[in-house]
mmCIF file of C-alpha atoms in Angstrom:
data_model
loop_
_atom_site.group_PDB
_atom_site.id
_atom_site.type_symbol
_atom_site.label_atom_id
_atom_site.label_comp_id
_atom_site.label_asym_id
_atom_site.label_seq_id
_atom_site.Cartn_x
_atom_site.Cartn_y
_atom_site.Cartn_z
ATOM 1 C CA MET A 22 132.320 132.398 70.291
ATOM 2 C CA SER A 23 132.914 132.012 73.971
ATOM 3 C CA PHE A 24 136.666 131.691 74.335
ATOM 4 C CA SER A 25 138.327 132.780 77.528
ATOM 5 C CA PRO A 26 140.108 136.160 77.102
ATOM 6 C CA LEU A 27 143.670 134.771 77.040
ATOM 7 C CA LEU A 28 142.699 132.114 74.530
ATOM 8 C CA GLN A 29 140.981 134.735 72.380
ATOM 9 C CA ASN A 30 144.132 136.907 72.533
ATOM 10 C CA LEU A 31 146.265 133.995 71.437
ATOM 11 C CA ILE A 32 143.954 133.247 68.505
ATOM 12 C CA THR A 33 144.010 136.895 67.431
ATOM 13 C CA SER A 34 147.806 137.111 67.711
ATOM 14 C CA LEU A 35 148.322 133.935 65.686
ATOM 15 C CA ARG A 36 146.616 135.653 62.776
ATOM 16 C CA ALA A 37 149.729 137.826 62.378
ATOM 17 C CA LEU A 38 151.261 134.752 60.719
ATOM 18 C CA PRO A 39 150.922 134.780 56.935
ATOM 19 C CA GLY A 40 148.363 132.323 55.598
ATOM 20 C CA VAL A 41 146.680 131.808 58.954
ATOM 21 C CA GLY A 42 142.960 132.562 58.963
ATOM 22 C CA PRO A 43 140.504 132.465 61.883
ATOM 23 C CA LYS A 44 139.949 128.691 61.684
ATOM 24 C CA SER A 45 143.643 127.775 61.516
ATOM 25 C CA ALA A 46 144.385 130.180 64.352
ATOM 26 C CA GLN A 47 141.807 128.404 66.540
ATOM 27 C CA ARG A 48 143.191 125.028 65.649
ATOM 28 C CA MET A 49 146.759 126.159 66.390
ATOM 29 C CA ALA A 50 145.835 127.748 69.718
ATOM 30 C CA LEU A 51 143.930 124.684 70.918
ATOM 31 C CA HIS A 52 146.664 122.353 69.745
ATOM 32 C CA LEU A 53 149.322 124.277 71.660
ATOM 33 C CA LEU A 54 147.274 124.552 74.840
ATOM 34 C CA GLU A 55 145.998 121.010 74.842
ATOM 35 C CA ARG A 56 148.970 119.070 73.595
ATOM 36 C CA ASP A 57 152.112 121.163 73.436
ATOM 37 C CA ARG A 58 152.535 123.812 76.135
ATOM 38 C CA GLU A 59 156.283 123.295 76.000
ATOM 39 C CA GLY A 60 156.222 124.095 72.278
ATOM 40 C CA ALA A 61 154.198 127.224 73.009
ATOM 41 C CA ARG A 62 156.741 128.434 75.589
ATOM 42 C CA THR A 63 159.661 127.723 73.250
ATOM 43 C CA LEU A 64 157.951 129.519 70.387
ATOM 44 C CA SER A 65 157.211 132.489 72.635
ATOM 45 C CA GLU A 66 160.866 132.724 73.619
ATOM 46 C CA SER A 67 162.166 132.305 70.045
ATOM 47 C CA LEU A 68 159.807 134.999 68.770
ATOM 48 C CA LEU A 69 160.886 137.455 71.425
ATOM 49 C CA GLN A 70 164.597 136.782 70.921
ATOM 50 C CA ALA A 71 164.329 137.050 67.142
ATOM 51 C CA ALA A 72 162.140 140.160 67.187
ATOM 52 C CA GLU A 73 164.477 141.936 69.599
ATOM 53 C CA LYS A 74 167.862 140.852 68.329
ATOM 54 C CA VAL A 75 167.813 140.013 64.628
ATOM 55 C CA GLY A 76 169.040 143.000 62.671
ATOM 56 C CA GLU A 77 170.852 143.026 59.375
ATOM 57 C CA CYS A 78 174.264 141.878 58.222
ATOM 58 C CA GLN A 79 176.536 144.923 57.918
ATOM 59 C CA ARG A 80 177.900 143.687 54.631
ATOM 60 C CA CYS A 81 174.951 142.195 52.716
ATOM 61 C CA ARG A 82 171.856 143.458 54.561
ATOM 62 C CA ASN A 83 170.528 139.920 55.026
ATOM 63 C CA LEU A 84 168.758 139.148 58.331
ATOM 64 C CA SER A 85 171.334 138.440 61.018
ATOM 65 C CA GLU A 86 171.855 139.103 64.714
ATOM 66 C CA GLU A 87 175.624 139.202 64.277
ATOM 67 C CA THR A 88 177.610 141.908 62.487
ATOM 68 C CA LEU A 89 178.126 139.502 59.617
ATOM 69 C CA CYS A 90 175.669 136.829 58.490
ATOM 70 C CA PRO A 91 176.770 133.178 58.103
ATOM 71 C CA VAL A 92 177.140 133.585 54.313
ATOM 72 C CA CYS A 93 179.382 136.679 54.558
ATOM 73 C CA GLU A 94 181.454 134.967 57.240
ATOM 74 C CA ASP A 95 181.974 131.830 55.192
ATOM 75 C CA ASP A 96 185.505 131.912 53.751
ATOM 76 C CA SER A 97 184.824 128.946 51.482
ATOM 77 C CA ARG A 98 182.458 131.074 49.395
ATOM 78 C CA ASP A 99 183.484 133.230 46.466
ATOM 79 C CA HIS A 100 183.354 136.792 47.829
ATOM 80 C CA GLN A 101 184.141 138.273 44.410
ATOM 81 C CA LEU A 102 180.808 137.086 43.053
ATOM 82 C CA ILE A 103 177.800 139.002 44.409
ATOM 83 C CA CYS A 104 174.170 138.131 43.715
ATOM 84 C CA VAL A 105 171.862 141.133 44.179
ATOM 85 C CA LEU A 106 168.367 140.230 45.444
ATOM 86 C CA GLU A 107 165.253 142.073 46.500
ATOM 87 C CA SER A 108 164.582 140.188 49.719
ATOM 88 C CA PRO A 109 165.770 137.522 52.169
ATOM 89 C CA VAL A 110 163.084 135.148 50.832
ATOM 90 C CA ASP A 111 164.757 135.283 47.428
ATOM 91 C CA LEU A 112 168.072 134.552 49.105
ATOM 92 C CA ILE A 113 166.608 131.372 50.552
ATOM 93 C CA ALA A 114 165.255 130.352 47.156
ATOM 94 C CA VAL A 115 168.708 130.792 45.581
ATOM 95 C CA GLU A 116 170.493 129.053 48.478
ATOM 96 C CA GLN A 117 168.175 126.092 48.142
ATOM 97 C CA THR A 118 169.189 125.476 44.562
ATOM 98 C CA GLY A 119 172.584 124.657 46.060
ATOM 99 C CA GLY A 120 174.219 125.868 42.860
ATOM 100 C CA PHE A 121 175.438 129.311 43.912
ATOM 101 C CA ASN A 122 178.691 129.679 45.789
ATOM 102 C CA GLY A 123 179.085 133.452 45.798
ATOM 103 C CA VAL A 124 177.743 135.920 48.349
ATOM 104 C CA TYR A 125 174.664 138.132 48.359
ATOM 105 C CA PHE A 126 173.509 141.682 48.613
ATOM 106 C CA VAL A 127 169.926 142.143 49.753
ATOM 107 C CA LEU A 128 168.244 145.360 48.620
ATOM 108 C CA LYS A 129 165.148 144.891 50.811
ATOM 109 C CA GLY A 130 162.891 146.350 48.162
ATOM 110 C CA HIS A 131 163.145 147.830 44.695
ATOM 111 C CA LEU A 132 163.320 151.342 43.282
ATOM 112 C CA SER A 133 159.871 152.847 43.419
ATOM 113 C CA PRO A 134 159.789 156.636 43.118
ATOM 114 C CA ILE A 135 156.018 156.624 43.618
ATOM 115 C CA ASP A 136 156.454 155.115 47.098
ATOM 116 C CA GLY A 137 159.473 157.303 47.803
ATOM 117 C CA VAL A 138 161.949 154.412 47.623
ATOM 118 C CA GLY A 139 165.214 155.704 46.179
ATOM 119 C CA PRO A 140 168.760 154.269 45.794
ATOM 120 C CA GLU A 141 169.728 155.227 49.346
ATOM 121 C CA ASP A 142 166.900 153.106 50.789
ATOM 122 C CA LEU A 143 168.235 150.045 49.014
ATOM 123 C CA GLY A 144 171.756 150.440 50.386
ATOM 124 C CA LEU A 145 173.101 150.989 46.886
ATOM 125 C CA ASP A 146 175.863 153.342 48.124
ATOM 126 C CA GLN A 147 177.195 150.479 50.159
ATOM 127 C CA LEU A 148 177.013 148.084 47.200
ATOM 128 C CA PHE A 149 178.665 150.561 44.824
ATOM 129 C CA GLU A 150 181.452 151.182 47.349
ATOM 130 C CA ARG A 151 182.198 147.475 47.426
ATOM 131 C CA VAL A 152 182.294 147.304 43.647
ATOM 132 C CA GLU A 153 184.438 150.464 43.379
ATOM 133 C CA SER A 154 186.970 149.029 45.830
ATOM 134 C CA GLY A 155 187.746 146.518 43.059
ATOM 135 C CA GLU A 156 187.070 143.453 45.172
ATOM 136 C CA VAL A 157 184.128 142.309 43.027
ATOM 137 C CA ARG A 158 184.517 140.260 39.841
ATOM 138 C CA GLU A 159 180.865 139.804 38.889
ATOM 139 C CA LEU A 160 177.534 141.214 39.996
ATOM 140 C CA ILE A 161 174.551 138.991 39.189
ATOM 141 C CA LEU A 162 171.381 141.075 39.205
ATOM 142 C CA ALA A 163 168.647 138.711 40.392
ATOM 143 C CA THR A 164 165.921 141.209 41.200
ATOM 144 C CA ASN A 165 162.396 140.021 40.428
ATOM 145 C CA PRO A 166 161.285 139.871 36.777
ATOM 146 C CA THR A 167 158.726 142.624 37.397
ATOM 147 C CA VAL A 168 158.689 146.178 36.067
ATOM 148 C CA GLU A 169 160.209 147.512 39.306
ATOM 149 C CA GLY A 170 162.740 144.687 39.518
ATOM 150 C CA GLU A 171 163.856 145.301 35.941
ATOM 151 C CA ALA A 172 164.103 149.050 36.526
ATOM 152 C CA THR A 173 166.200 148.474 39.635
ATOM 153 C CA ALA A 174 168.517 146.091 37.765
ATOM 154 C CA HIS A 175 168.918 148.576 34.922
ATOM 155 C CA TYR A 176 169.639 151.437 37.317
ATOM 156 C CA ILE A 177 172.382 149.432 39.017
ATOM 157 C CA ALA A 178 173.923 148.366 35.696
ATOM 158 C CA GLU A 179 173.806 151.974 34.469
ATOM 159 C CA GLN A 180 175.600 153.334 37.539
ATOM 160 C CA LEU A 181 178.390 150.796 37.352
ATOM 161 C CA GLN A 182 178.947 150.635 33.613
ATOM 162 C CA ASP A 183 182.302 152.387 33.616
ATOM 163 C CA LEU A 184 183.788 150.132 36.266
ATOM 164 C CA ASN A 185 185.794 147.009 35.635
ATOM 165 C CA VAL A 186 183.180 144.511 36.795
ATOM 166 C CA ASN A 187 180.985 142.009 34.970
ATOM 167 C CA ILE A 188 177.343 142.830 35.387
ATOM 168 C CA THR A 189 174.868 140.096 34.472
ATOM 169 C CA ARG A 190 171.127 139.645 34.703
ATOM 170 C CA ILE A 191 169.522 136.240 35.380
ATOM 171 C CA ALA A 192 167.932 134.727 32.256
ATOM 172 C CA HIS A 193 164.247 135.058 31.518
ATOM 173 C CA GLY A 194 162.579 132.220 29.668
ATOM 174 C CA VAL A 195 160.206 129.321 29.981
ATOM 175 C CA PRO A 196 160.341 127.575 33.369
ATOM 176 C CA VAL A 197 161.830 124.099 33.393
ATOM 177 C CA GLY A 198 159.108 121.437 33.457
ATOM 178 C CA GLY A 199 156.416 123.868 32.319
ATOM 179 C CA GLU A 200 154.340 123.605 29.166
ATOM 180 C CA LEU A 201 154.572 126.261 26.461
ATOM 181 C CA GLU A 202 150.786 126.347 26.274
ATOM 182 C CA PHE A 203 150.555 127.835 29.761
ATOM 183 C CA VAL A 204 153.434 130.308 29.536
ATOM 184 C CA ASP A 205 152.455 133.976 29.245
ATOM 185 C CA GLY A 206 153.310 136.013 26.159
ATOM 186 C CA GLY A 207 155.942 138.235 27.798
ATOM 187 C CA THR A 208 157.888 135.226 29.037
ATOM 188 C CA LEU A 209 157.635 133.492 25.647
ATOM 189 C CA ALA A 210 158.899 136.607 23.883
ATOM 190 C CA HIS A 211 161.874 136.705 26.289
ATOM 191 C CA ALA A 212 162.499 132.995 25.699
ATOM 192 C CA PHE A 213 162.676 133.557 21.935
ATOM 193 C CA ALA A 214 164.823 136.694 22.180
ATOM 194 C CA GLY A 215 167.225 134.899 24.525
ATOM 195 C CA ARG A 216 167.467 131.690 22.449
ATOM 196 C CA ARG A 217 170.821 129.924 22.416
ATOM 197 C CA SER A 218 172.495 127.895 19.707
ATOM 198 C CA LEU A 219 172.749 124.172 20.312
ATOM 199 C CA LYS A 220 175.366 123.826 17.546
ATOM 200 C CA ARG A 221 178.864 123.806 18.889
ATOM 201 C CA SER A 222 180.631 127.014 17.912
ATOM 202 C CA GLN A 223 183.586 126.593 15.549
ATOM 203 C CA ASP A 224 186.313 127.564 17.986
ATOM 204 C CA ASP A 225 185.308 124.842 20.501
ATOM 205 C CA MET B 2 170.734 126.669 54.617
ATOM 206 C CA SER B 3 172.618 129.550 56.121
ATOM 207 C CA PHE B 4 170.181 131.165 58.508
ATOM 208 C CA SER B 5 171.490 133.040 61.498
ATOM 209 C CA PRO B 6 171.064 131.002 64.730
ATOM 210 C CA LEU B 7 168.144 133.038 66.134
ATOM 211 C CA LEU B 8 166.318 132.891 62.812
ATOM 212 C CA GLN B 9 166.910 129.150 62.634
ATOM 213 C CA ASN B 10 165.541 128.761 66.185
ATOM 214 C CA LEU B 11 162.446 130.692 65.271
ATOM 215 C CA ILE B 12 161.858 128.539 62.177
ATOM 216 C CA THR B 13 162.272 125.366 64.218
ATOM 217 C CA SER B 14 159.922 126.608 66.949
ATOM 218 C CA LEU B 15 157.237 127.590 64.457
ATOM 219 C CA ARG B 16 157.035 123.970 63.402
ATOM 220 C CA ALA B 17 155.328 123.211 66.729
ATOM 221 C CA LEU B 18 152.228 124.706 65.103
ATOM 222 C CA PRO B 19 149.981 122.085 63.509
ATOM 223 C CA GLY B 20 150.064 122.068 59.709
ATOM 224 C CA VAL B 21 153.279 124.106 59.506
ATOM 225 C CA GLY B 22 156.068 122.418 57.554
ATOM 226 C CA PRO B 23 159.631 123.651 56.950
ATOM 227 C CA LYS B 24 158.685 125.927 54.023
ATOM 228 C CA SER B 25 155.750 127.601 55.794
ATOM 229 C CA ALA B 26 157.859 128.051 58.917
ATOM 230 C CA GLN B 27 160.519 129.891 56.859
ATOM 231 C CA ARG B 28 157.901 132.050 55.216
ATOM 232 C CA MET B 29 156.312 132.886 58.584
ATOM 233 C CA ALA B 30 159.623 133.697 60.256
ATOM 234 C CA LEU B 31 160.761 135.998 57.437
ATOM 235 C CA HIS B 32 157.369 137.684 57.260
ATOM 236 C CA LEU B 33 157.411 138.450 60.986
ATOM 237 C CA LEU B 34 161.004 139.715 60.992
ATOM 238 C CA GLU B 35 160.744 141.737 57.821
ATOM 239 C CA ARG B 36 157.269 143.168 58.050
ATOM 240 C CA ASP B 37 155.685 142.622 61.429
ATOM 241 C CA ARG B 38 157.988 142.716 64.435
ATOM 242 C CA GLU B 39 155.193 144.156 66.529
ATOM 243 C CA GLY B 40 153.025 141.161 65.625
ATOM 244 C CA ALA B 41 155.893 138.850 66.609
ATOM 245 C CA ARG B 42 156.222 140.524 70.016
ATOM 246 C CA THR B 43 152.471 140.404 70.624
ATOM 247 C CA LEU B 44 152.319 136.747 69.616
ATOM 248 C CA SER B 45 155.246 135.961 71.915
ATOM 249 C CA GLU B 46 153.463 137.599 74.843
ATOM 250 C CA SER B 47 150.091 135.944 74.083
ATOM 251 C CA LEU B 48 151.715 132.529 73.842
ATOM 252 C CA LEU B 49 153.492 132.940 77.134
ATOM 253 C CA GLN B 50 150.419 134.225 78.952
ATOM 254 C CA ALA B 51 148.205 131.493 77.549
ATOM 255 C CA ALA B 52 150.710 128.691 78.167
ATOM 256 C CA GLU B 53 151.248 129.797 81.772
ATOM 257 C CA LYS B 54 147.756 130.781 82.809
ATOM 258 C CA VAL B 55 145.104 128.912 80.844
ATOM 259 C CA GLY B 56 143.900 125.947 82.884
ATOM 260 C CA GLU B 57 140.504 124.347 82.891
ATOM 261 C CA CYS B 58 137.042 125.458 83.945
ATOM 262 C CA GLN B 59 136.235 123.896 87.320
ATOM 263 C CA ARG B 60 132.748 123.036 86.186
ATOM 264 C CA CYS B 61 133.043 121.839 82.587
ATOM 265 C CA ARG B 62 136.782 121.203 82.059
ATOM 266 C CA ASN B 63 136.876 123.512 79.029
ATOM 267 C CA LEU B 64 140.013 125.649 78.579
ATOM 268 C CA SER B 65 139.807 128.723 80.795
ATOM 269 C CA GLU B 66 142.090 130.848 82.934
ATOM 270 C CA GLU B 67 139.247 131.691 85.319
ATOM 271 C CA THR B 68 137.565 129.291 87.751
ATOM 272 C CA LEU B 69 134.564 129.216 85.437
ATOM 273 C CA CYS B 70 134.665 129.528 81.640
ATOM 274 C CA PRO B 71 132.508 132.116 79.819
ATOM 275 C CA VAL B 72 129.895 129.473 78.929
ATOM 276 C CA CYS B 73 129.484 128.225 82.514
ATOM 277 C CA GLU B 74 129.287 131.801 83.760
ATOM 278 C CA ASP B 75 126.617 132.778 81.263
ATOM 279 C CA ASP B 76 123.274 132.904 83.103
ATOM 280 C CA SER B 77 121.326 133.221 79.865
ATOM 281 C CA ARG B 78 122.228 129.650 78.945
ATOM 282 C CA ASP B 79 120.277 126.557 79.954
ATOM 283 C CA HIS B 80 122.375 124.983 82.700
ATOM 284 C CA GLN B 81 120.056 121.976 82.949
ATOM 285 C CA LEU B 82 121.081 120.842 79.483
ATOM 286 C CA ILE B 83 124.613 119.467 79.269
ATOM 287 C CA CYS B 84 126.385 118.464 76.073
ATOM 288 C CA VAL B 85 129.215 115.972 76.688
ATOM 289 C CA LEU B 86 132.156 116.317 74.282
ATOM 290 C CA GLU B 87 135.559 114.765 73.831
ATOM 291 C CA SER B 88 137.543 117.952 73.331
ATOM 292 C CA PRO B 89 137.513 121.765 73.255
ATOM 293 C CA VAL B 90 137.726 121.655 69.435
ATOM 294 C CA ASP B 91 134.389 119.850 69.367
ATOM 295 C CA LEU B 92 132.977 122.508 71.664
ATOM 296 C CA ILE B 93 133.931 125.183 69.159
ATOM 297 C CA ALA B 94 132.304 123.214 66.354
ATOM 298 C CA VAL B 95 129.039 122.974 68.320
ATOM 299 C CA GLU B 96 129.181 126.626 69.419
ATOM 300 C CA GLN B 97 129.635 127.695 65.834
ATOM 301 C CA THR B 98 126.379 126.077 64.751
ATOM 302 C CA GLY B 99 124.771 128.714 66.992
ATOM 303 C CA GLY B 100 121.934 126.285 67.683
ATOM 304 C CA PHE B 101 122.868 125.015 71.141
ATOM 305 C CA ASN B 102 122.001 127.018 74.214
ATOM 306 C CA GLY B 103 122.923 124.572 76.951
ATOM 307 C CA VAL B 104 126.300 124.148 78.654
ATOM 308 C CA TYR B 105 129.099 121.660 78.081
ATOM 309 C CA PHE B 106 131.173 119.040 79.762
ATOM 310 C CA VAL B 107 134.517 118.325 78.137
ATOM 311 C CA LEU B 108 135.927 114.840 78.738
ATOM 312 C CA LYS B 109 139.336 115.617 77.218
ATOM 313 C CA GLY B 110 139.596 112.184 75.717
ATOM 314 C CA HIS B 111 137.609 108.959 75.601
ATOM 315 C CA LEU B 112 137.675 105.693 77.509
ATOM 316 C CA SER B 113 140.603 103.658 76.273
ATOM 317 C CA PRO B 114 141.652 100.830 78.604
ATOM 318 C CA ILE B 115 144.558 99.984 76.314
ATOM 319 C CA ASP B 116 146.056 103.458 76.880
ATOM 320 C CA GLY B 117 145.143 103.374 80.561
ATOM 321 C CA VAL B 118 142.436 106.038 80.202
ATOM 322 C CA GLY B 119 139.659 105.232 82.673
ATOM 323 C CA PRO B 120 136.520 107.075 83.898
ATOM 324 C CA GLU B 121 138.488 109.063 86.480
ATOM 325 C CA ASP B 122 140.721 110.571 83.759
ATOM 326 C CA LEU B 123 137.674 111.911 81.955
ATOM 327 C CA GLY B 124 136.286 113.657 85.049
ATOM 328 C CA LEU B 125 133.245 111.407 84.987
ATOM 329 C CA ASP B 126 132.896 111.485 88.806
ATOM 330 C CA GLN B 127 132.418 115.203 88.541
ATOM 331 C CA LEU B 128 129.853 114.831 85.759
ATOM 332 C CA PHE B 129 127.937 112.096 87.601
ATOM 333 C CA GLU B 130 127.888 114.219 90.773
ATOM 334 C CA ARG B 131 126.250 117.040 88.870
ATOM 335 C CA VAL B 132 123.657 114.696 87.413
ATOM 336 C CA GLU B 133 123.019 113.067 90.792
ATOM 337 C CA SER B 134 122.426 116.430 92.408
ATOM 338 C CA GLY B 135 119.283 116.587 90.252
ATOM 339 C CA GLU B 136 120.165 119.880 88.562
ATOM 340 C CA VAL B 137 120.427 118.321 85.087
ATOM 341 C CA ARG B 138 117.424 117.723 82.804
ATOM 342 C CA GLU B 139 119.163 116.263 79.779
ATOM 343 C CA LEU B 140 122.609 114.962 78.932
ATOM 344 C CA ILE B 141 123.426 114.995 75.213
ATOM 345 C CA LEU B 142 126.257 112.581 74.502
ATOM 346 C CA ALA B 143 128.162 114.120 71.604
ATOM 347 C CA THR B 144 131.352 112.072 71.750
ATOM 348 C CA ASN B 145 132.864 111.244 68.358
ATOM 349 C CA PRO B 146 131.184 108.605 66.197
ATOM 350 C CA THR B 147 134.217 106.314 66.563
ATOM 351 C CA VAL B 148 134.477 103.005 68.399
ATOM 352 C CA GLU B 149 135.990 104.719 71.461
ATOM 353 C CA GLY B 150 133.512 107.588 71.342
ATOM 354 C CA GLU B 151 130.577 105.162 71.167
ATOM 355 C CA ALA B 152 131.977 103.068 73.997
ATOM 356 C CA THR B 153 132.405 106.176 76.139
ATOM 357 C CA ALA B 154 128.838 107.294 75.393
ATOM 358 C CA HIS B 155 127.482 103.860 76.263
ATOM 359 C CA TYR B 156 129.455 103.720 79.480
ATOM 360 C CA ILE B 157 128.062 107.078 80.605
ATOM 361 C CA ALA B 158 124.498 106.090 79.679
ATOM 362 C CA GLU B 159 124.919 102.809 81.534
ATOM 363 C CA GLN B 160 126.128 104.460 84.741
ATOM 364 C CA LEU B 161 123.291 106.949 84.831
ATOM 365 C CA GLN B 162 120.412 104.798 83.688
ATOM 366 C CA ASP B 163 118.659 104.640 87.067
ATOM 367 C CA LEU B 164 118.675 108.395 87.538
ATOM 368 C CA ASN B 165 115.906 110.749 86.565
ATOM 369 C CA VAL B 166 117.665 112.396 83.618
ATOM 370 C CA ASN B 167 117.176 112.215 79.860
ATOM 371 C CA ILE B 168 120.220 110.764 78.157
ATOM 372 C CA THR B 169 120.449 111.227 74.408
ATOM 373 C CA ARG B 170 123.022 110.505 71.721
ATOM 374 C CA ILE B 171 123.475 112.752 68.689
ATOM 375 C CA ALA B 172 122.045 111.221 65.499
ATOM 376 C CA HIS B 173 124.207 109.361 63.025
ATOM 377 C CA GLY B 174 123.234 109.532 59.384
ATOM 378 C CA VAL B 175 124.164 110.991 56.030
ATOM 379 C CA PRO B 176 125.780 114.458 56.210
ATOM 380 C CA VAL B 177 123.669 117.321 54.907
ATOM 381 C CA GLY B 178 124.751 118.344 51.411
ATOM 382 C CA GLY B 179 126.577 115.068 50.803
ATOM 383 C CA GLU B 180 125.795 112.523 48.124
ATOM 384 C CA LEU B 181 124.706 108.992 49.019
ATOM 385 C CA GLU B 182 127.179 107.612 46.502
ATOM 386 C CA PHE B 183 130.112 108.806 48.618
ATOM 387 C CA VAL B 184 128.793 107.881 52.054
ATOM 388 C CA ASP B 185 130.435 104.869 53.718
ATOM 389 C CA GLY B 186 128.469 101.727 54.482
ATOM 390 C CA GLY B 187 128.442 102.088 58.263
ATOM 391 C CA THR B 188 126.974 105.583 58.044
ATOM 392 C CA LEU B 189 124.376 104.465 55.495
ATOM 393 C CA ALA B 190 123.342 101.572 57.726
ATOM 394 C CA HIS B 191 122.944 104.038 60.635
ATOM 395 C CA ALA B 192 120.957 106.366 58.392
ATOM 396 C CA PHE B 193 118.545 103.570 57.479
ATOM 397 C CA ALA B 194 118.230 102.265 61.029
ATOM 398 C CA GLY B 195 117.556 105.775 62.315
ATOM 399 C CA ARG B 196 115.017 106.682 59.608
ATOM 400 C CA ARG B 197 112.141 108.935 60.659
ATOM 401 C CA SER B 198 108.587 109.085 59.434
ATOM 402 C CA LEU B 199 107.638 112.095 57.365
ATOM 403 C CA LYS B 200 103.929 111.354 57.829
ATOM 404 C CA ARG B 201 102.417 113.373 60.597
ATOM 405 C CA SER B 202 101.596 111.092 63.531
ATOM 406 C CA GLN B 203 97.876 110.740 64.325
ATOM 407 C CA ASP B 204 97.926 112.544 67.630
ATOM 408 C CA ASP B 205 99.360 115.722 66.055
#
């Protein structure tokens, strides 16, 4: 193709975005140059600012350019309830349910000895310190339901088992709205093992 | 959602890209900040450079930061054969067929009196001047097969009809690989009207 060099550069750079292939990159580049130069300038500036300044929250390791992220700074949230997640994307997923009012701790990964990722890389010292200080009532382990996620959750639970803190793991089971037919065996087995009584217990 | 301000800005700015909704913008922003800061910086720079410097080719009005675009500068192409298009996206589509070796003229729009788009906005003076200078053998009108595209093509043909230049319009008909069943009536009518003999003509 005979694009001018700057246009070709732009198309190539746009491919750094996830899910953007050569065709979409062309379409995006032409759209910006033909119809939305202002948008292109704004995006350029936002990218630079974010890439240079966004670091991590000193308390929860979520992405933030301030010392504390908006969640950790929010006094209306329950700071005694910490949800432990593997990544900021998971944090967004939980936030969007709108049903969680505690705070977070983002591991940015999972234990993976084969890749050389140990407890110190996940900031676990920092998490354990917070729990040991006695300021935490419950730790919800919401790492991914994968082998590594499970191992990480178990490691954390193991390390903290002598402390006076509730440690819970999110439930595994069949997704709401799904059909049993299409659920994999592992999930089904978990759903059966974790079954709950619908009869009211006698002391209710 | 509780994104930090710079992250929120980035997500908002990413939505200037065509086809990027709120969810994709989040995913893109987090991907860049978590895994590809270098890509974010490069994209920022490419956007800025392109938005500031890419103008149009002085000869064919295609996007280019130089006086002449790569196609107009290419001596191996047939400069006596000009394909007239509505937009740079169309140019890419034609280039990608690999079957056209002439040059282009990009109108950047179509005649639309209701929107106040007249011949001067499409650079037609410039095109007509080139044709009048006698350097053009054939003008292929490849505007879109829409009412406005047809009107624009007819207007150009009309204006140049007394000059010694071939003026052609790309064929309308059924798309290759399609099924008649799903082709609209207007296209089918064009396909019948434009039917070609498969018998060899006698003077072959």
